[in-house]
Short mmCIF file of C-alpha atoms in Angstrom, two decimals:
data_model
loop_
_atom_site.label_atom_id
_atom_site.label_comp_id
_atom_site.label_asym_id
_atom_site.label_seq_id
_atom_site.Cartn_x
_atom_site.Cartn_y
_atom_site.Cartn_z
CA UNK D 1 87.93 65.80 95.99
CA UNK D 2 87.49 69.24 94.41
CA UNK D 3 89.96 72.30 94.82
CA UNK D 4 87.72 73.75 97.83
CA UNK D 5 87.94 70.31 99.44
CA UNK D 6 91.75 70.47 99.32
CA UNK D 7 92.15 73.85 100.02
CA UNK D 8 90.15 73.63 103.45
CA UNK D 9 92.25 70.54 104.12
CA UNK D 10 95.33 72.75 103.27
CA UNK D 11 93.98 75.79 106.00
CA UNK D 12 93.86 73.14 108.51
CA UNK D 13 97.64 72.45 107.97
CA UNK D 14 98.49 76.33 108.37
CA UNK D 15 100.43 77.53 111.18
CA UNK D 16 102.32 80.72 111.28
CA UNK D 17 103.36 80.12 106.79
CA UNK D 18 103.17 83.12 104.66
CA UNK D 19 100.73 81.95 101.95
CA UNK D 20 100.70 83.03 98.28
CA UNK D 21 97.59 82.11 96.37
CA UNK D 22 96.67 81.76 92.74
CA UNK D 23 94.47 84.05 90.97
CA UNK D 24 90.58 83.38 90.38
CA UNK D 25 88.53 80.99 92.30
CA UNK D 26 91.52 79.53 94.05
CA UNK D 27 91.73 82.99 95.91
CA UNK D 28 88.64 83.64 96.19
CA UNK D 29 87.79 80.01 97.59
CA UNK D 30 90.77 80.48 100.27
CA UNK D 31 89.30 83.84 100.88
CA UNK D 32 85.90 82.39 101.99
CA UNK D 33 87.49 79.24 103.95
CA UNK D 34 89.90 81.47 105.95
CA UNK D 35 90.92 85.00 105.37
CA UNK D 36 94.61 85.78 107.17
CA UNK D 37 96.50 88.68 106.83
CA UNK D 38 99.39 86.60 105.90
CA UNK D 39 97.53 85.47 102.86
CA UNK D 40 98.63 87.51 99.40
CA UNK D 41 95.78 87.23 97.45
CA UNK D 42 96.88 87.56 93.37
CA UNK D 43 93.90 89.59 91.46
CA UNK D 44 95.98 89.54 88.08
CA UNK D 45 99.44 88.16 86.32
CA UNK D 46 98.26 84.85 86.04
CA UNK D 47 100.95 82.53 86.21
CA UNK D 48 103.14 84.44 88.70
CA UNK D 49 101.90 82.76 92.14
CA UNK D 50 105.27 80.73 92.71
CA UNK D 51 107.84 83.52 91.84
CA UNK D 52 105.69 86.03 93.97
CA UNK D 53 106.02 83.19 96.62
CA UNK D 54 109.93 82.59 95.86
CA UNK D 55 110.42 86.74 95.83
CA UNK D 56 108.83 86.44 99.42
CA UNK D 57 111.28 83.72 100.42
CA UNK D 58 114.10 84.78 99.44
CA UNK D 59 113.57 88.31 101.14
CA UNK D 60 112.41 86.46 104.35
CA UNK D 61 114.67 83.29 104.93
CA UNK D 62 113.68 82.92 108.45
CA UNK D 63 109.66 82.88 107.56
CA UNK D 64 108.15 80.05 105.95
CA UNK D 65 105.83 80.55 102.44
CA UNK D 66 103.57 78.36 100.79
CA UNK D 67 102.81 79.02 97.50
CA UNK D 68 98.86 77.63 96.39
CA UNK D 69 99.46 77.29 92.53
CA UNK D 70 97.34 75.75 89.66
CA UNK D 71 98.03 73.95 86.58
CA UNK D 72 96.65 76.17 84.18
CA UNK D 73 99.12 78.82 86.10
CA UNK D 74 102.26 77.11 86.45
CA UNK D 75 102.09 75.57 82.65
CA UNK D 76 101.89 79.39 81.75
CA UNK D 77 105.39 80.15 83.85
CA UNK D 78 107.31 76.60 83.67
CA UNK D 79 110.32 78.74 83.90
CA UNK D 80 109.86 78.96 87.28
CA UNK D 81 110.15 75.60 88.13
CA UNK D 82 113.49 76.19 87.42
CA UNK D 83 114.67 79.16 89.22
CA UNK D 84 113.26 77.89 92.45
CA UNK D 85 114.77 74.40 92.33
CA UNK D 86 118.20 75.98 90.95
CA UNK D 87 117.91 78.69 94.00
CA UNK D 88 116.00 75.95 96.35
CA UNK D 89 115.34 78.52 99.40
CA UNK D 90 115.00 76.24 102.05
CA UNK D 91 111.18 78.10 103.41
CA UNK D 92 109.30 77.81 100.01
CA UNK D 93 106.70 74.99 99.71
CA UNK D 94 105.12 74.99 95.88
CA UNK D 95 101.63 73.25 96.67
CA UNK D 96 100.16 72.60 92.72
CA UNK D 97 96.13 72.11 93.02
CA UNK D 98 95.83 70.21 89.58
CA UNK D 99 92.31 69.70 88.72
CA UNK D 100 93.41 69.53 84.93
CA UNK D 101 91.09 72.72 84.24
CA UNK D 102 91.43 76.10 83.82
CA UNK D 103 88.60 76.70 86.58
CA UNK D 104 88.29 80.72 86.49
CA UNK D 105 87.20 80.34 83.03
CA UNK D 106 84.54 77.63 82.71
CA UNK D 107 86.64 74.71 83.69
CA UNK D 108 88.72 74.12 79.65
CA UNK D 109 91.01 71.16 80.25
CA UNK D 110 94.63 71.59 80.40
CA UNK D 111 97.18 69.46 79.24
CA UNK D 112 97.61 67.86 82.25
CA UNK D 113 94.30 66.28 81.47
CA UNK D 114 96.35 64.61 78.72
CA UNK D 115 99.71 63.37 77.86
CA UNK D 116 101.53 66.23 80.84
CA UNK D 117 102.53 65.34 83.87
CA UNK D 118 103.32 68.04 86.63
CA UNK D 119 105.51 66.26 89.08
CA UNK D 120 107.63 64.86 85.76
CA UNK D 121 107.99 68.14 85.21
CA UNK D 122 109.30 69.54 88.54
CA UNK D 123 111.72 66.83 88.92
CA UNK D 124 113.17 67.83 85.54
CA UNK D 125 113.49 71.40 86.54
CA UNK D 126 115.46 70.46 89.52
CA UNK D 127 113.26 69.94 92.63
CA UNK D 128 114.30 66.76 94.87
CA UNK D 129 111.39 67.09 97.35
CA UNK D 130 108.07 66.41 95.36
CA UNK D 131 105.02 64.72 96.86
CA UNK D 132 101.64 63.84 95.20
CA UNK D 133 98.45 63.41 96.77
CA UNK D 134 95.42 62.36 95.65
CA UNK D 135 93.22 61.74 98.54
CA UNK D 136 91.51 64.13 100.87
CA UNK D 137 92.54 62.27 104.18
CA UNK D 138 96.59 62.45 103.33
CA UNK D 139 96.75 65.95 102.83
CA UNK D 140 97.33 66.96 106.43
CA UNK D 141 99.72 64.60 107.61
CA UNK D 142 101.71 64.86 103.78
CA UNK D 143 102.06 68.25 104.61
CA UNK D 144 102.94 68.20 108.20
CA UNK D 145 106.20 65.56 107.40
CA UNK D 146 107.54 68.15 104.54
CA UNK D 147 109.55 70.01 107.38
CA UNK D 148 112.19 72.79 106.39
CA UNK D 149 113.18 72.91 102.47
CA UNK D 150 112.24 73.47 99.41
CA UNK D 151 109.25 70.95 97.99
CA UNK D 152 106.64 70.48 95.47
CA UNK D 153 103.63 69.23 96.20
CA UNK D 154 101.27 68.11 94.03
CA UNK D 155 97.16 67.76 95.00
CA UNK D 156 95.22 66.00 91.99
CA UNK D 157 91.45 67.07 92.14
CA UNK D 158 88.49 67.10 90.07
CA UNK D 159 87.37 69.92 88.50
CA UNK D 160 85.04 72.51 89.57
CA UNK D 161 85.10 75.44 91.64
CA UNK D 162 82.75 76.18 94.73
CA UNK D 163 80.41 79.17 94.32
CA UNK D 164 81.48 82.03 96.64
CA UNK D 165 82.10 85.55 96.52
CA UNK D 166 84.57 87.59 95.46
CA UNK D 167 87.24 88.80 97.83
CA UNK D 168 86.15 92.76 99.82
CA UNK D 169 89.39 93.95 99.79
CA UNK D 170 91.29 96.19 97.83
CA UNK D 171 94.53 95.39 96.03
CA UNK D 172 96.44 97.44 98.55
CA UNK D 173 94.47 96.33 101.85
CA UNK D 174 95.91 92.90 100.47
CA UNK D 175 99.45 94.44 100.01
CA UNK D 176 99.75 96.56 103.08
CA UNK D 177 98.02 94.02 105.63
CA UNK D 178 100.51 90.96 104.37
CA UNK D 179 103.39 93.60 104.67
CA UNK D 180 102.42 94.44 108.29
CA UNK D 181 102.20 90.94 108.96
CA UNK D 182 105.63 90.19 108.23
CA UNK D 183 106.90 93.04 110.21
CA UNK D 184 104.85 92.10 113.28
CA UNK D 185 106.15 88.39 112.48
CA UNK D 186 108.46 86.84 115.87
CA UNK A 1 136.68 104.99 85.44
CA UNK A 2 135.61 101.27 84.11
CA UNK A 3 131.88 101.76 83.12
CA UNK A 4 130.74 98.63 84.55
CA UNK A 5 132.41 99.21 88.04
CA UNK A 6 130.28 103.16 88.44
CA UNK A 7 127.17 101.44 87.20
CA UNK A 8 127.77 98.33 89.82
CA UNK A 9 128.68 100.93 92.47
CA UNK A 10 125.98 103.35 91.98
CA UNK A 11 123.36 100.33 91.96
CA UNK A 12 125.34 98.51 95.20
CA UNK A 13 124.93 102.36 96.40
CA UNK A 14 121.25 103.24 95.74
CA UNK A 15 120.21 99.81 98.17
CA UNK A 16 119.29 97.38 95.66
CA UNK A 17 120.11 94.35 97.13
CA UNK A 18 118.74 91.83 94.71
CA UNK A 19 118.84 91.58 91.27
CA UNK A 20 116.80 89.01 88.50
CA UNK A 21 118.43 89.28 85.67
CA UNK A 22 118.95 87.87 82.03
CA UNK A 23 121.90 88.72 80.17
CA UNK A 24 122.97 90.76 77.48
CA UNK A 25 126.05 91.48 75.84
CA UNK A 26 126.47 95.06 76.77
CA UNK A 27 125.90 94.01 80.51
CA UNK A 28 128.71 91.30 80.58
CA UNK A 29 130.48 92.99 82.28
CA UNK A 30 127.98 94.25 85.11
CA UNK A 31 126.68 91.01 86.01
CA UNK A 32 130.91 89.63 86.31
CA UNK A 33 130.95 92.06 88.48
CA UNK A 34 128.02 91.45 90.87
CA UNK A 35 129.00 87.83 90.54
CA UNK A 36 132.12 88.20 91.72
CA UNK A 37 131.53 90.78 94.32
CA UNK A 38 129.15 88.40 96.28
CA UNK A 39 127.29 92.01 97.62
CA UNK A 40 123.93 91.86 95.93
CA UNK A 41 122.39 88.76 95.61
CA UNK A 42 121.85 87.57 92.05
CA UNK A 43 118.74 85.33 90.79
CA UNK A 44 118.89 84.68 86.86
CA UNK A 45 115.51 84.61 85.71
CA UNK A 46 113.96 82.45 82.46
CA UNK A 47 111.94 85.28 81.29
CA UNK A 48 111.28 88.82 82.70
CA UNK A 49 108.00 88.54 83.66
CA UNK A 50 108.92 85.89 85.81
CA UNK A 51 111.80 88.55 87.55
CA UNK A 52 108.94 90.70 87.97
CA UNK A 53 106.67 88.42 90.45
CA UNK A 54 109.99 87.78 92.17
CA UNK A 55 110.68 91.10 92.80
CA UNK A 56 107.31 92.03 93.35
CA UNK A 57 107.28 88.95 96.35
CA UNK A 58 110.81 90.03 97.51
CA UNK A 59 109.29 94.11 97.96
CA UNK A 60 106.67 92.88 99.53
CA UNK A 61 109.36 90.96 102.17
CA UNK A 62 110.56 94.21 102.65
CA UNK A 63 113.86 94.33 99.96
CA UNK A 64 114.70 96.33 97.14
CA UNK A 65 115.10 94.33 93.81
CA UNK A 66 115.75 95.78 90.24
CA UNK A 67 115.15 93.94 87.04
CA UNK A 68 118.57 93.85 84.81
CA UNK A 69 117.70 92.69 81.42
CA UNK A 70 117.64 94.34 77.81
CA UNK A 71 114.89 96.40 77.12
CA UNK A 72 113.00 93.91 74.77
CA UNK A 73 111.72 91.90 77.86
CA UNK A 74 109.69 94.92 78.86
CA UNK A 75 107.36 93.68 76.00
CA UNK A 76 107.03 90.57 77.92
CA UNK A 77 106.60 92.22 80.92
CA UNK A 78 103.12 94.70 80.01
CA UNK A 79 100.71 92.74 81.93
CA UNK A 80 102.36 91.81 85.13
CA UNK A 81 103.32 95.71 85.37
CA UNK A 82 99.70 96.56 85.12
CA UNK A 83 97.62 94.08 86.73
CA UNK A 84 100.80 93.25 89.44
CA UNK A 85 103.22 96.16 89.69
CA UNK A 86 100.71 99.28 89.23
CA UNK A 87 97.59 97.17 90.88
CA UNK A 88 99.34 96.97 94.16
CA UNK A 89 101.51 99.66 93.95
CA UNK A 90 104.55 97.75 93.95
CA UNK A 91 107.59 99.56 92.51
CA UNK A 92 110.12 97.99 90.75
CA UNK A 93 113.42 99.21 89.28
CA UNK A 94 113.67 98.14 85.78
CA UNK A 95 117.45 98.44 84.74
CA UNK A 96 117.73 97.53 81.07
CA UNK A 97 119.94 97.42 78.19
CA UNK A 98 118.67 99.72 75.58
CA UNK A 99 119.26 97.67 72.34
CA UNK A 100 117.79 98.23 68.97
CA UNK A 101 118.87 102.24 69.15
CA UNK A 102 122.21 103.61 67.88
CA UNK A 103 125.04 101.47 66.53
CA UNK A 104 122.66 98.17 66.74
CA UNK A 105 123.51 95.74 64.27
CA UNK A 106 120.89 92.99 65.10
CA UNK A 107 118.18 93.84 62.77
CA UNK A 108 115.84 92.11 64.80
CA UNK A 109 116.02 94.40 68.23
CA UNK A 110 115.10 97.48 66.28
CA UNK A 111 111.62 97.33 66.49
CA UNK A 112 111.75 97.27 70.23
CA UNK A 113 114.42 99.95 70.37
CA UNK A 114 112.12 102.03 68.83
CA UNK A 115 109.36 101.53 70.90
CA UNK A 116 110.83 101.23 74.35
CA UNK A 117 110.90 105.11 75.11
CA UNK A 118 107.23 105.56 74.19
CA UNK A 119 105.83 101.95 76.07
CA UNK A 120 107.46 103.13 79.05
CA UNK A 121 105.79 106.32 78.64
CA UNK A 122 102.37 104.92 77.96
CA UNK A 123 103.29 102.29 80.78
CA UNK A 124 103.15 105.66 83.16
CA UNK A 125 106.91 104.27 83.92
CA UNK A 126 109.07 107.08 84.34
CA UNK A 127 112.12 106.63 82.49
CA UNK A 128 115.55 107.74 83.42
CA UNK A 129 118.34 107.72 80.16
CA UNK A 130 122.22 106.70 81.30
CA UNK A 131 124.13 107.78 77.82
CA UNK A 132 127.46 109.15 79.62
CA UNK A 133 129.57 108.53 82.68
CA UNK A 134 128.52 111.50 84.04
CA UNK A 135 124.51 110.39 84.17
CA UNK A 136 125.41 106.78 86.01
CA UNK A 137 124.33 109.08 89.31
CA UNK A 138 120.78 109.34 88.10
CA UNK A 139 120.70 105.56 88.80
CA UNK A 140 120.55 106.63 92.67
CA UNK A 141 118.12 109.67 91.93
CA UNK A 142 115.55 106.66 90.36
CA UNK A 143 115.47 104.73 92.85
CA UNK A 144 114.89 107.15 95.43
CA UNK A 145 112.12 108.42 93.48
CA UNK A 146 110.71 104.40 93.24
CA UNK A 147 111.13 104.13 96.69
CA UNK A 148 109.08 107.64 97.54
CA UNK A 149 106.38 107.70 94.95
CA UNK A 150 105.76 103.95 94.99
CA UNK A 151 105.80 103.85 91.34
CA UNK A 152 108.52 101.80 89.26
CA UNK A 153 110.98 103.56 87.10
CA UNK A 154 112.93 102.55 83.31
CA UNK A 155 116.71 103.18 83.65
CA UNK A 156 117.53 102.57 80.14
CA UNK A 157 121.23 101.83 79.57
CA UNK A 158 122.53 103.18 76.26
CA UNK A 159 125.13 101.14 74.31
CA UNK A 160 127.41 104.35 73.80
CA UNK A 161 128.04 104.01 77.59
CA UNK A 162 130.33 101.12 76.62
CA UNK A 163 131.87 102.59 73.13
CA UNK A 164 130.59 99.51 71.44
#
């Protein structure tokens, strides 16, 4: 399984969430499998995915976010691990994509292609829901039995990024659009 | 007037109703006091840059956050205000502690003092100066012009506020 092959796995799970995606080829990727207007495509500030995503929850308790994060992001905000399993909104679902690359850039290994371990890390910082996945098939039905809370979810991958376009819209569409569609939200 | 209850009041009064912060000694007192008033909801942060994405996530849900830190996390902060904040257009109030200007004894904050004024100029961040009682009302005056020109704004907190 590659990071496209989880991520269309992961679109298939959607319902009515709030998504927050990663920078690079992850957003471009979920761009090409599915564009909603509840998706917040990040252009820049790498490593700020999951405290976008918490900002969102916090301000929106009754609306439920997932947040589509990489390693090569979160090992470059690990602080954030920590606010979000101190604060634990109860709507916030951290879904790590670990391929053990940074993919954007011509797939460099990260640490967690060595001695680091992701979910280790989590549960350190605080977080008492935290699932790992490695195969394709469990990814739906992991993600349908997470239910209300706060969890971290971690999909291991290979590396390697799927070659598609980049994303038509301007930073504001993106801004304005996922605005809207938390206004028009019931 | 206690300093830290016009600056807590003015803030509470422009609509800010959540606030990342990190402390610093000359804002003891303020963040006591939004901890104990239970009005504005309080996240601490591990580093400002993280504060910004959660205040950039929490505008986009349709509140109005402020960063409360000292003014040497704006250093930390340059990229996710350019290729977040000013990409988007996402304002964000950035209420800081200026240390590392008059009457600072760590030798270590005076390089940032020094350059604060002039990165938040080059930052195209407007900054707003609160040196006296009397200026805590420009607080209110910031964040309305945030909130209008969809541009963040400095409010730069200067120790002689607290006689220290």
């Amino acid at each position: 399984m590659k990071r496209y092959d989880a991520l269309k796995k992961i679109v298939e799970s959607l319902n009515n969430e709030f998504v927050v995606c990663n920078l690079g080829d992850p957003s471009r990727e979920l761009y090409n499998i599915s564009d909603r207007d509840s998706n917040f495509y990040m252009l820049g500030s790498m490593g700020l995915a999951s405290s976008i995503a918490l900002g969102v929850a916090l301000a929106r308790p009754k609306q439920t976010v997932w947040c589509i994060d990489g390693d090569g992001s979160l090992l470059m905000n690990l602080g954030s691990l920590s606010t979000i399993a101190n604060n634990s909104p109860n709507n916030l679902t951290l879904i790590v994509i670990d391929n053990s690359s940074y993919g954007s850039t011509g797939d460099q290994k990260t640490y967690t292609s060595g001695k680091t371990k992701l979910e280790i890390l989590a549960k350190g910082a605080g977080f008492e829901s935290i699932t790992i996945i490695d195969k394709e098939k469990d990814i739906i039905q992991s993600l349908k039995n997470l239910g209300t809370g706060c969890h971290f979810v971690l999909i291991r991958t290979q590396p390697g990024n799927a070659h598609v376009s980049n994303i038509p819209l301007l930073p504001e569409e993106i801004k304005t659009r996922f605005c809207k569609a938390m206004l028009d939200f019931k | 007037m206690n300093i830290d209850i016009a600056l807590y009041e003015m803030i509470k009064d422009s609509g800010i109703n959540l606030i990342l912060s990190l402390p610093c000694i000359l804002l003891k007192g303020l963040l006591e006091e939004i901890d104990e008033r239970h009005e504005i909801q309080n996240i601490p942060i591990t580093r400002e840059e993280e504060g910004i994405g959660i205040a950039a996530g929490a505008y986009l849900g349709g509140i109005t956050p402020a960063l409360l830190i000292q003014n040497s996390g704006l250093g930390n902060s340059v990229n996710a205000i350019k290729s977040l904040l000013q990409l988007y257009k996402i304002p964000v109030v950035f209420i800081m502690s200026h240390r590392g200007a008059e009457g600072e004894k760590i030798i270590a904050q005076i390089p940032m003092g020094k350059l604060t004024p002039s990165l938040l100029d080059i930052l195209n961040i407007k900054k707003f100066i609160i040196d006296s009682l009397d200026k805590i009302k420009e607080i209110k005056i910031a964040v309305e012009f945030s909130k209008k020109s969809n541009q963040s704004v400095g409010i730069l907190l200067k120790r002689q506020l607290w006689r220290k």
